[in-house]
GROMACS .gro file of C-alpha atoms in nm:
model
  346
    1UNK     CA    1   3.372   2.155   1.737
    2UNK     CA    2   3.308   2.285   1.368
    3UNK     CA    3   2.975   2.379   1.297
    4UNK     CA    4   2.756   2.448   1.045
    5UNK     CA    5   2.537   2.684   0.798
    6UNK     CA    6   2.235   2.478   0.730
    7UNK     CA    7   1.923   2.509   0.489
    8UNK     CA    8   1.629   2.356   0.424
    9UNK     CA    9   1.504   2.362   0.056
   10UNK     CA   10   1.071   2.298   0.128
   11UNK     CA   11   1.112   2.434   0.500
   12UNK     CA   12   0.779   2.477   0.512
   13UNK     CA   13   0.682   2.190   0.373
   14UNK     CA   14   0.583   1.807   0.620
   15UNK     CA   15   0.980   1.697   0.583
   16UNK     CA   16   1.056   2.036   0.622
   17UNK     CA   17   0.949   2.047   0.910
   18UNK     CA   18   1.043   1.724   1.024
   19UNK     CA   19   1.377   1.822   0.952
   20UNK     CA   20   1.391   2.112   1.193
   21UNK     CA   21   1.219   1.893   1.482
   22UNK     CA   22   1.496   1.684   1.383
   23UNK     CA   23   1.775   1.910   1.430
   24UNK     CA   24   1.624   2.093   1.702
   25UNK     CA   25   1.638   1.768   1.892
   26UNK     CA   26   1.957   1.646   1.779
   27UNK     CA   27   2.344   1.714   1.837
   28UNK     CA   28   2.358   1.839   1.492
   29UNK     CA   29   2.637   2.178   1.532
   30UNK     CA   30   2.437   2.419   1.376
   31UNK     CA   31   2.631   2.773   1.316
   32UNK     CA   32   2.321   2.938   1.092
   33UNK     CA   33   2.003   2.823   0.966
   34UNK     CA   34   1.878   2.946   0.650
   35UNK     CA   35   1.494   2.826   0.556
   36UNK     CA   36   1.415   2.813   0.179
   37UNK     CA   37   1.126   2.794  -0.046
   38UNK     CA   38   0.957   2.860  -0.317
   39UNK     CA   39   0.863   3.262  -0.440
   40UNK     CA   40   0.483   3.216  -0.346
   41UNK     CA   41   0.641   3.138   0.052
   42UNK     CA   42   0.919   3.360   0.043
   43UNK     CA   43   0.874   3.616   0.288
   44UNK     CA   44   0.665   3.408   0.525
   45UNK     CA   45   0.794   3.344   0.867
   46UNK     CA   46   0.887   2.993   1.010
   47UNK     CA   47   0.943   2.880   1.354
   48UNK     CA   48   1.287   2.709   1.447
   49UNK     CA   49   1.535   2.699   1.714
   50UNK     CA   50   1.299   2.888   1.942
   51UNK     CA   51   1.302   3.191   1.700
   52UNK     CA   52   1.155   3.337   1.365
   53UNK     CA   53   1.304   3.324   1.059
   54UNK     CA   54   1.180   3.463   0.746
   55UNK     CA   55   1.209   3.222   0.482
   56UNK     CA   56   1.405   3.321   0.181
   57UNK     CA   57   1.347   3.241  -0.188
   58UNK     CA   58   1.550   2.949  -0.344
   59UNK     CA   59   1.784   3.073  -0.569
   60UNK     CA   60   2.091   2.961  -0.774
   61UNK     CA   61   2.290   3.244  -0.603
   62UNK     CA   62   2.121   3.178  -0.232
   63UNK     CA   63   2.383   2.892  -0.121
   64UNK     CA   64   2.688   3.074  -0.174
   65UNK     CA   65   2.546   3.411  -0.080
   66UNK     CA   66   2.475   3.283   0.304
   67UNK     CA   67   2.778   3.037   0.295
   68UNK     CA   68   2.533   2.696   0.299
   69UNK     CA   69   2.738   2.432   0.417
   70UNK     CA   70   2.478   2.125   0.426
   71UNK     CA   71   2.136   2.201   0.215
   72UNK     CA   72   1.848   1.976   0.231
   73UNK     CA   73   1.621   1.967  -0.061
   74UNK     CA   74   1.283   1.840   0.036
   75UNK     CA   75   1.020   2.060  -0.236
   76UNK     CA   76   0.974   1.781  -0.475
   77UNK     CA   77   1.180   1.656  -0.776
   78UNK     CA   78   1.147   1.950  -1.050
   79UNK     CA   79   1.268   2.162  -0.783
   80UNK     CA   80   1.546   2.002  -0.734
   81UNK     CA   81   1.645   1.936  -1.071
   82UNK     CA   82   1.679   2.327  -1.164
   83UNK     CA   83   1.891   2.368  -0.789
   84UNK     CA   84   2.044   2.106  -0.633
   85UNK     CA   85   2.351   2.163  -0.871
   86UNK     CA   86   2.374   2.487  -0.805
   87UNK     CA   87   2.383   2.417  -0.441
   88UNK     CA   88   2.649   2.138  -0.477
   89UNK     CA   89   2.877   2.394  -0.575
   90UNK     CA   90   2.922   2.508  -0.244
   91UNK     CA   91   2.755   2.269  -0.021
   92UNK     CA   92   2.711   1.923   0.011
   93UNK     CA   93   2.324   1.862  -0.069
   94UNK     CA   94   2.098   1.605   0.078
   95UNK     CA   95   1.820   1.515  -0.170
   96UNK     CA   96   1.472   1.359  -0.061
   97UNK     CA   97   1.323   1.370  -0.377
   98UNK     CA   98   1.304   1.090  -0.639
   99UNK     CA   99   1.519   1.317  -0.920
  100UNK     CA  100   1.903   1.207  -0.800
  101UNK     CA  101   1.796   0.851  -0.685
  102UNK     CA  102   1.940   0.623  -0.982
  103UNK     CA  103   2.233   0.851  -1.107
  104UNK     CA  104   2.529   0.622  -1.106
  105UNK     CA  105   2.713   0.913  -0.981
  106UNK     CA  106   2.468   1.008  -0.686
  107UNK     CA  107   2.525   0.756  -0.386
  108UNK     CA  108   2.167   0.665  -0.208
  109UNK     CA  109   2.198   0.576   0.123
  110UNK     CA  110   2.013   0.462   0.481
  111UNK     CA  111   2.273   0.511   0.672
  112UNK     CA  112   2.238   0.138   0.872
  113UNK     CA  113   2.346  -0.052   0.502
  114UNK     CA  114   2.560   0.192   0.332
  115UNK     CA  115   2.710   0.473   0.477
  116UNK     CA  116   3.055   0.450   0.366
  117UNK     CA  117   2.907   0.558   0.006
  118UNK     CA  118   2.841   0.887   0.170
  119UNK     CA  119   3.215   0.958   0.059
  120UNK     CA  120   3.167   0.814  -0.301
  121UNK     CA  121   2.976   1.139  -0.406
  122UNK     CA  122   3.152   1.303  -0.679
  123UNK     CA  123   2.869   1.545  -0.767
  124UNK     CA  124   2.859   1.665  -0.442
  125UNK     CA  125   2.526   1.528  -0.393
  126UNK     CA  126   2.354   1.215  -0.225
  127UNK     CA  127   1.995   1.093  -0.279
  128UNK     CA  128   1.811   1.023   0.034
  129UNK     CA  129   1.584   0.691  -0.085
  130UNK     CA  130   1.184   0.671  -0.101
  131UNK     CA  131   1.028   0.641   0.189
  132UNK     CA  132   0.876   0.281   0.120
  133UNK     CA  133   1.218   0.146   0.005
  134UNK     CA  134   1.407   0.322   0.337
  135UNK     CA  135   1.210   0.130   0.584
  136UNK     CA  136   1.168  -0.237   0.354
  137UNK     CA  137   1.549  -0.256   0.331
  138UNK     CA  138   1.594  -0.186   0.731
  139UNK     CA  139   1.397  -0.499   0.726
  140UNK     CA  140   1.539  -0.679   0.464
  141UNK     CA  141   1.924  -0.607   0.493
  142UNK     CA  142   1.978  -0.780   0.795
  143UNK     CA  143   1.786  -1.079   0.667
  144UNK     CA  144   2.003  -1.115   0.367
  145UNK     CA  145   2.278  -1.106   0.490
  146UNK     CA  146   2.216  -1.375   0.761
  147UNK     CA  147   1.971  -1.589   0.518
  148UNK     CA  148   2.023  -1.476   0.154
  149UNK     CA  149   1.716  -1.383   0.031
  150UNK     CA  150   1.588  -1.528  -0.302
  151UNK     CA  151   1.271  -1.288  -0.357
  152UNK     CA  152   1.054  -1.045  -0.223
  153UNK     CA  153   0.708  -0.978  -0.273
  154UNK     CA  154   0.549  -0.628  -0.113
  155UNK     CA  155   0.207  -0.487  -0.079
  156UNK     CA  156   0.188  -0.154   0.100
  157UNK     CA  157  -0.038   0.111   0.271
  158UNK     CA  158   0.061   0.489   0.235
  159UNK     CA  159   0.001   0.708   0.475
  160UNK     CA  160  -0.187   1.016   0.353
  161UNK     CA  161   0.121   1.273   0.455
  162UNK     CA  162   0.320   1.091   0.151
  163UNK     CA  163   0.194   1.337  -0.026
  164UNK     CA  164   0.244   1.624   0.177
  165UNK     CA  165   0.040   1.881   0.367
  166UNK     CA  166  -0.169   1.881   0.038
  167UNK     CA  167  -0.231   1.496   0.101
  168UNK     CA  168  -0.323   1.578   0.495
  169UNK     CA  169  -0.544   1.843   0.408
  170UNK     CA  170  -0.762   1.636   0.186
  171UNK     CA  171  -0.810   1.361   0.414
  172UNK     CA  172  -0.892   1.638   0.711
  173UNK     CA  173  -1.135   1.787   0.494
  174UNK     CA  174  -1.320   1.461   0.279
  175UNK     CA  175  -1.361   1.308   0.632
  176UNK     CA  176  -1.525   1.593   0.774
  177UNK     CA  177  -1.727   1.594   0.477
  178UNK     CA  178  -1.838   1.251   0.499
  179UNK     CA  179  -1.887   1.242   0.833
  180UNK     CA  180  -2.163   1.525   0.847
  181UNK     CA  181  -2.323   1.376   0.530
  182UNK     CA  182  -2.342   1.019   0.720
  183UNK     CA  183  -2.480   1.227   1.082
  184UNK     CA  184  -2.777   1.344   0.792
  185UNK     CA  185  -2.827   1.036   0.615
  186UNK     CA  186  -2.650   0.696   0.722
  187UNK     CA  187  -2.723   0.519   0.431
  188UNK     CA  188  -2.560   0.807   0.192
  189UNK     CA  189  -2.350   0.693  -0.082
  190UNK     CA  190  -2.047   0.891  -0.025
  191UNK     CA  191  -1.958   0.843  -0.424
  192UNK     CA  192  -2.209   1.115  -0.460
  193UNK     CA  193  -2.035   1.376  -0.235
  194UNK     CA  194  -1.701   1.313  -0.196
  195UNK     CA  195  -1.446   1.499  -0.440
  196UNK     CA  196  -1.112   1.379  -0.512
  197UNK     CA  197  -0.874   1.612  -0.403
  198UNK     CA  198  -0.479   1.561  -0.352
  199UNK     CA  199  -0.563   1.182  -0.499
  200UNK     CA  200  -0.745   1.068  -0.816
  201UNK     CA  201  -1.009   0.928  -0.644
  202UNK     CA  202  -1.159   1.034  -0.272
  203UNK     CA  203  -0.941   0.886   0.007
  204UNK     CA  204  -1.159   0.918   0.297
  205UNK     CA  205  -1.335   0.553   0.361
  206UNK     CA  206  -1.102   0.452   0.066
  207UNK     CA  207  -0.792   0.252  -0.069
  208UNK     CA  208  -0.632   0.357  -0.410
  209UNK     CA  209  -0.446   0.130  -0.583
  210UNK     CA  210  -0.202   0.419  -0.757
  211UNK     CA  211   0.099   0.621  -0.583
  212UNK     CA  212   0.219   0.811  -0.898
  213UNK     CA  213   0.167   0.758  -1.262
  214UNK     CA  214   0.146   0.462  -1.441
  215UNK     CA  215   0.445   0.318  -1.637
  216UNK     CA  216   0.358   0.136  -1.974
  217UNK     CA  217   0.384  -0.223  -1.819
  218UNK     CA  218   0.137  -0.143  -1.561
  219UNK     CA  219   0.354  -0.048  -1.247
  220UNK     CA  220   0.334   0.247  -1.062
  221UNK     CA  221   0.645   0.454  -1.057
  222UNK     CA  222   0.635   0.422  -0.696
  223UNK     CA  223   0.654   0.061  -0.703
  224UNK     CA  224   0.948   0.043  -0.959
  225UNK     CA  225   1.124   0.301  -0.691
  226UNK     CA  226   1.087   0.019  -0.461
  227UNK     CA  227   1.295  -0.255  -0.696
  228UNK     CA  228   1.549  -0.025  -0.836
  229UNK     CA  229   1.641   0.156  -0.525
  230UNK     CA  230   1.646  -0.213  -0.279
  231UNK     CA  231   1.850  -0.330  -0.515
  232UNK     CA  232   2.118  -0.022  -0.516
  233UNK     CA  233   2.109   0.040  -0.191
  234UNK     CA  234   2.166  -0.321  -0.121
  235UNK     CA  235   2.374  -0.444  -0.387
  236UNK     CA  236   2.158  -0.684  -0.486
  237UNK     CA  237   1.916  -0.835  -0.788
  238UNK     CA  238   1.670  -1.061  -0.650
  239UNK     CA  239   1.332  -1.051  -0.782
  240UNK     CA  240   1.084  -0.767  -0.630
  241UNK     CA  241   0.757  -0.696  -0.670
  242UNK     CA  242   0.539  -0.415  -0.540
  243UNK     CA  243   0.187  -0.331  -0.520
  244UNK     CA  244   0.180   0.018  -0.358
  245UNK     CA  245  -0.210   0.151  -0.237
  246UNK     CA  246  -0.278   0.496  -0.061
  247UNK     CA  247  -0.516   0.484   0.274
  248UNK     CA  248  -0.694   0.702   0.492
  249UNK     CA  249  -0.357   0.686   0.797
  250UNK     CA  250  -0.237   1.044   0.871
  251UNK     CA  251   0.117   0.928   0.843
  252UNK     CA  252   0.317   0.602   0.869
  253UNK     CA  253   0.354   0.359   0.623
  254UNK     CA  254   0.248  -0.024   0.622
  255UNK     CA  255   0.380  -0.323   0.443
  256UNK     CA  256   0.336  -0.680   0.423
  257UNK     CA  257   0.628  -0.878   0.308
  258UNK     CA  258   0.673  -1.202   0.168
  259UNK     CA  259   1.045  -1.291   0.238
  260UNK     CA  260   1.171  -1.584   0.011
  261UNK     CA  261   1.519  -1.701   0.137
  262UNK     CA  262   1.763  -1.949  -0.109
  263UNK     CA  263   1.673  -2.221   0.179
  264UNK     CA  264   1.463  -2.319   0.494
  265UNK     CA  265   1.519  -2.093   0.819
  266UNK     CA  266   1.440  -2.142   1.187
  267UNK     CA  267   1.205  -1.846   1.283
  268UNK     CA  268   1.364  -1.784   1.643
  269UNK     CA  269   1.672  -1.692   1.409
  270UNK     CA  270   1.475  -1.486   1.189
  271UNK     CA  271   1.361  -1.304   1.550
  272UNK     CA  272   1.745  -1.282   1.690
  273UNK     CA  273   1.885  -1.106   1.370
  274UNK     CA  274   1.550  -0.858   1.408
  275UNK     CA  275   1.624  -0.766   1.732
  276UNK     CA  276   1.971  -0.734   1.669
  277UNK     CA  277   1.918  -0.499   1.381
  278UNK     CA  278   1.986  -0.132   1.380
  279UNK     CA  279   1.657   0.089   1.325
  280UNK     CA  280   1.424  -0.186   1.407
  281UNK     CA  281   1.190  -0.294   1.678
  282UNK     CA  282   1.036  -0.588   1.696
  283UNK     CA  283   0.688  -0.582   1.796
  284UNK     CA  284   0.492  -0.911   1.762
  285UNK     CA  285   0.300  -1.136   2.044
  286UNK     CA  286  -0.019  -1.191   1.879
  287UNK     CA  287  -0.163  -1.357   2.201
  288UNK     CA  288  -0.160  -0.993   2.343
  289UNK     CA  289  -0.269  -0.805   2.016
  290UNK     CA  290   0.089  -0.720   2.022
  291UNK     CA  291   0.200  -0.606   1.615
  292UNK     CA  292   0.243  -0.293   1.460
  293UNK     CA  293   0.029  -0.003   1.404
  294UNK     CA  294   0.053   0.353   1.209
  295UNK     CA  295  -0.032   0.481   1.555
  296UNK     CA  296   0.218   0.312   1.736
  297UNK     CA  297   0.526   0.406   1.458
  298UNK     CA  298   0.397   0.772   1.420
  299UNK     CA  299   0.656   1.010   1.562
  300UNK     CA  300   0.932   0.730   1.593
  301UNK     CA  301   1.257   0.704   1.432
  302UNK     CA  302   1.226   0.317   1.406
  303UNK     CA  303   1.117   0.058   1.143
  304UNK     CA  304   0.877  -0.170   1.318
  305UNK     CA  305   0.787  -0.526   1.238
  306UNK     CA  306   0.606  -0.803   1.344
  307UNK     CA  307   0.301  -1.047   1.244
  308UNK     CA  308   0.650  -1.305   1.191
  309UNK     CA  309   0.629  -1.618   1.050
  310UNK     CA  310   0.621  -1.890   0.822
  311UNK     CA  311   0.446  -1.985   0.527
  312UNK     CA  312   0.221  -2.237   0.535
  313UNK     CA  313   0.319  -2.411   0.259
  314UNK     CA  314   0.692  -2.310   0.130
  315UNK     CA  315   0.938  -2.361   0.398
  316UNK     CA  316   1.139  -2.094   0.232
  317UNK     CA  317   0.882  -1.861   0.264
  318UNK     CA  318   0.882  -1.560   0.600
  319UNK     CA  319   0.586  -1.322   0.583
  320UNK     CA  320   0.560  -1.010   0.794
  321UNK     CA  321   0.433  -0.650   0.833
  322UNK     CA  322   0.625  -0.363   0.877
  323UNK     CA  323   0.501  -0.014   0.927
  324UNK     CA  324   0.736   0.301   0.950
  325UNK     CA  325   0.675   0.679   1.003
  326UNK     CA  326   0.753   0.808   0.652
  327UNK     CA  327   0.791   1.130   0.698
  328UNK     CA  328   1.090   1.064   0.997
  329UNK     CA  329   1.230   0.705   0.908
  330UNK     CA  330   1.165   0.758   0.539
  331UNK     CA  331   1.270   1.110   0.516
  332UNK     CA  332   1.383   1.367   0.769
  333UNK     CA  333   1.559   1.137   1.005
  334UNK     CA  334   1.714   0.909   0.721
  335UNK     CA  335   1.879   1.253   0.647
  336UNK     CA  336   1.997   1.345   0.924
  337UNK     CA  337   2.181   1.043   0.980
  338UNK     CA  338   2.340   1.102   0.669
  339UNK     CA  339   2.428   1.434   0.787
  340UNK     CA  340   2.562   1.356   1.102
  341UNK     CA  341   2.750   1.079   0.932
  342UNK     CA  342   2.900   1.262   0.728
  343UNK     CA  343   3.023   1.571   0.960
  344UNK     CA  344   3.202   1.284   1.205
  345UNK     CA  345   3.359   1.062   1.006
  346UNK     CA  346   3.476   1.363   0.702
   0.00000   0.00000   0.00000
């Protein structure tokens, strides 16, 4: 079996190091891996593969210097701007940040809709999708193409860890903040002691209604990542909107969908093509408190979804709620399957 030199762009990083757990506990034929980061971690040491590695600065001249076969980039857009080309020259880079995603010549794929564009890459590089999007269209695909979906309407809740270990640490630390100040004083207003760290506002006790910056007709770029990318990945145009809000969940992402289909649908359908579907579980008895939960998605590689059914006034009209672990479905393991696509079927 051929196997592989391997790095991770942002190994230290929380898709970082998803991405090692990932290959550490997958088939993937790893020959050498080669951990990369920024100059202010360079040097550091990393854990992998039951060893150390020192982790080595990102460079233009890295890749081809240690023979990278397969680089990951997960340290943020900018960052991948200046080196992802670079890399491409040599190896075939898999991007998690937002930089590559619409490029007509970057192909972005979850793996379960469109894999065979894996091969229509002729910049050597493919665009793994936003987390949201990643774990809507697991939901969505399979519905289209059994019912033909008219619209879509999505509000979600973001996991803290969307924004990185920065993002963890400042819910860690606000709720231990808040917590001592309520042991003092129970009636505290926590407006006059929390400080907004990785967010613009305080997210412990909180929701904020803003994942990235504002676009001039009042969407969030995070929820135009949502339309754009569904409907590239998919193929589609149908009407999306998206209202995207940050809570206080260590990691996993919620949303609640409202499904519009061209006609009326029979829900024990609807459940069939679910089950059926690759990546998904379907979790939903409401007479047992059956649905999903960021707990119960954290540290799974499924899309789960339940709270099914109809609306009560439209016909044509499925809601649900969904909830994914971001930093595995809607990063690290969304790549690997990429990955391990593309090494079987090249």
């Amino acid at each position: 079996m051929k196997t592989y030199n391997v790095a991770i762009v942002g190994a230290s990083g929380a898709v970082g190091q998803e991405l090692i757990k990932g290959l550490e506990n997958s088939s993937f034929p790893i020959k050498k891996f080669v951990p990369l980061a920024s100059t202010r971690s360079a040097g550091k040491k990393i854990k992998a593969f039951h060893k150390d590695y020192e982790i080595l600065e990102t460079t233009h001249e890295v890749f081809e210097k240690e023979r990278i076969d397969i680089a990951f980039f997960s340290a943020g857009g900018s960052v991948s701007e200046e080196f992802a080309t670079s890399a491409a020259k040599t190896a075939l880079v898999i991007d998690n940040t937002s930089f590559f995603r619409l490029n007509e010549k970057v192909p972005l794929i979850v793996p379960e809709i469109n894999a065979k564009e894996i091969f229509n890459a002729p910049l050597n590089i493919i665009a793994n999708p936003n987390c949201s999007t990643i774990q809507m269209t697991q939901i969505l695909n399979p519905l289209h193409l059994h019912f033909k979906i008219k619209s879509v309407i999505v509000s979600t809740y973001q996991a803290v860890s969307g924004a990185g270990n920065k993002g963890i640490e400042s819910l860690k630390n606000e709720l231990k903040t808040a917590l001592e100040c309520l042991k003092k004083d129970p009636a505290i207003d926590l407006n006059q002691v929390l400080q907004a760290g990785a967010f613009p506002y305080p997210i412990a006790f909180n929701a904020i209604a803003h994942i990235d910056t504002f676009n001039e007709n009042g969407y969030t770029k995070e929820e135009l990542k949502m339309v754009h990318e569904t409907h590239k990945i998919m193929g589609v145009d149908f009407p999306i909107s998206a209202t995207c809000v940050r809570v206080p969940v260590l990691r996993s992402h919620s949303e609640s969908l409202s499904i519009v289909f061209e006609k009326e649908f029979d829900l024990k359908e609807v459940y069939e093509v679910l089950k059926n579907a690759h990546s998904v579980v379907v979790c939903d008895d409401p007479s047992h408190n059956l649905y999903p939960t960021p707990l119960k998605a954290s540290h799974t590689d499924s899309a789960f979804i339940g709270r099914l059914r109809k609306d009560l006034f439209d016909k044509k009209t499925l809601h649900g709620f969904c909830v994914a672990d971001q930093l595995r479905v809607g990063a690290a393991t969304n790549a690997l399957k990429i990955a391990l696509y593309y090494i079987k079927n090249a």
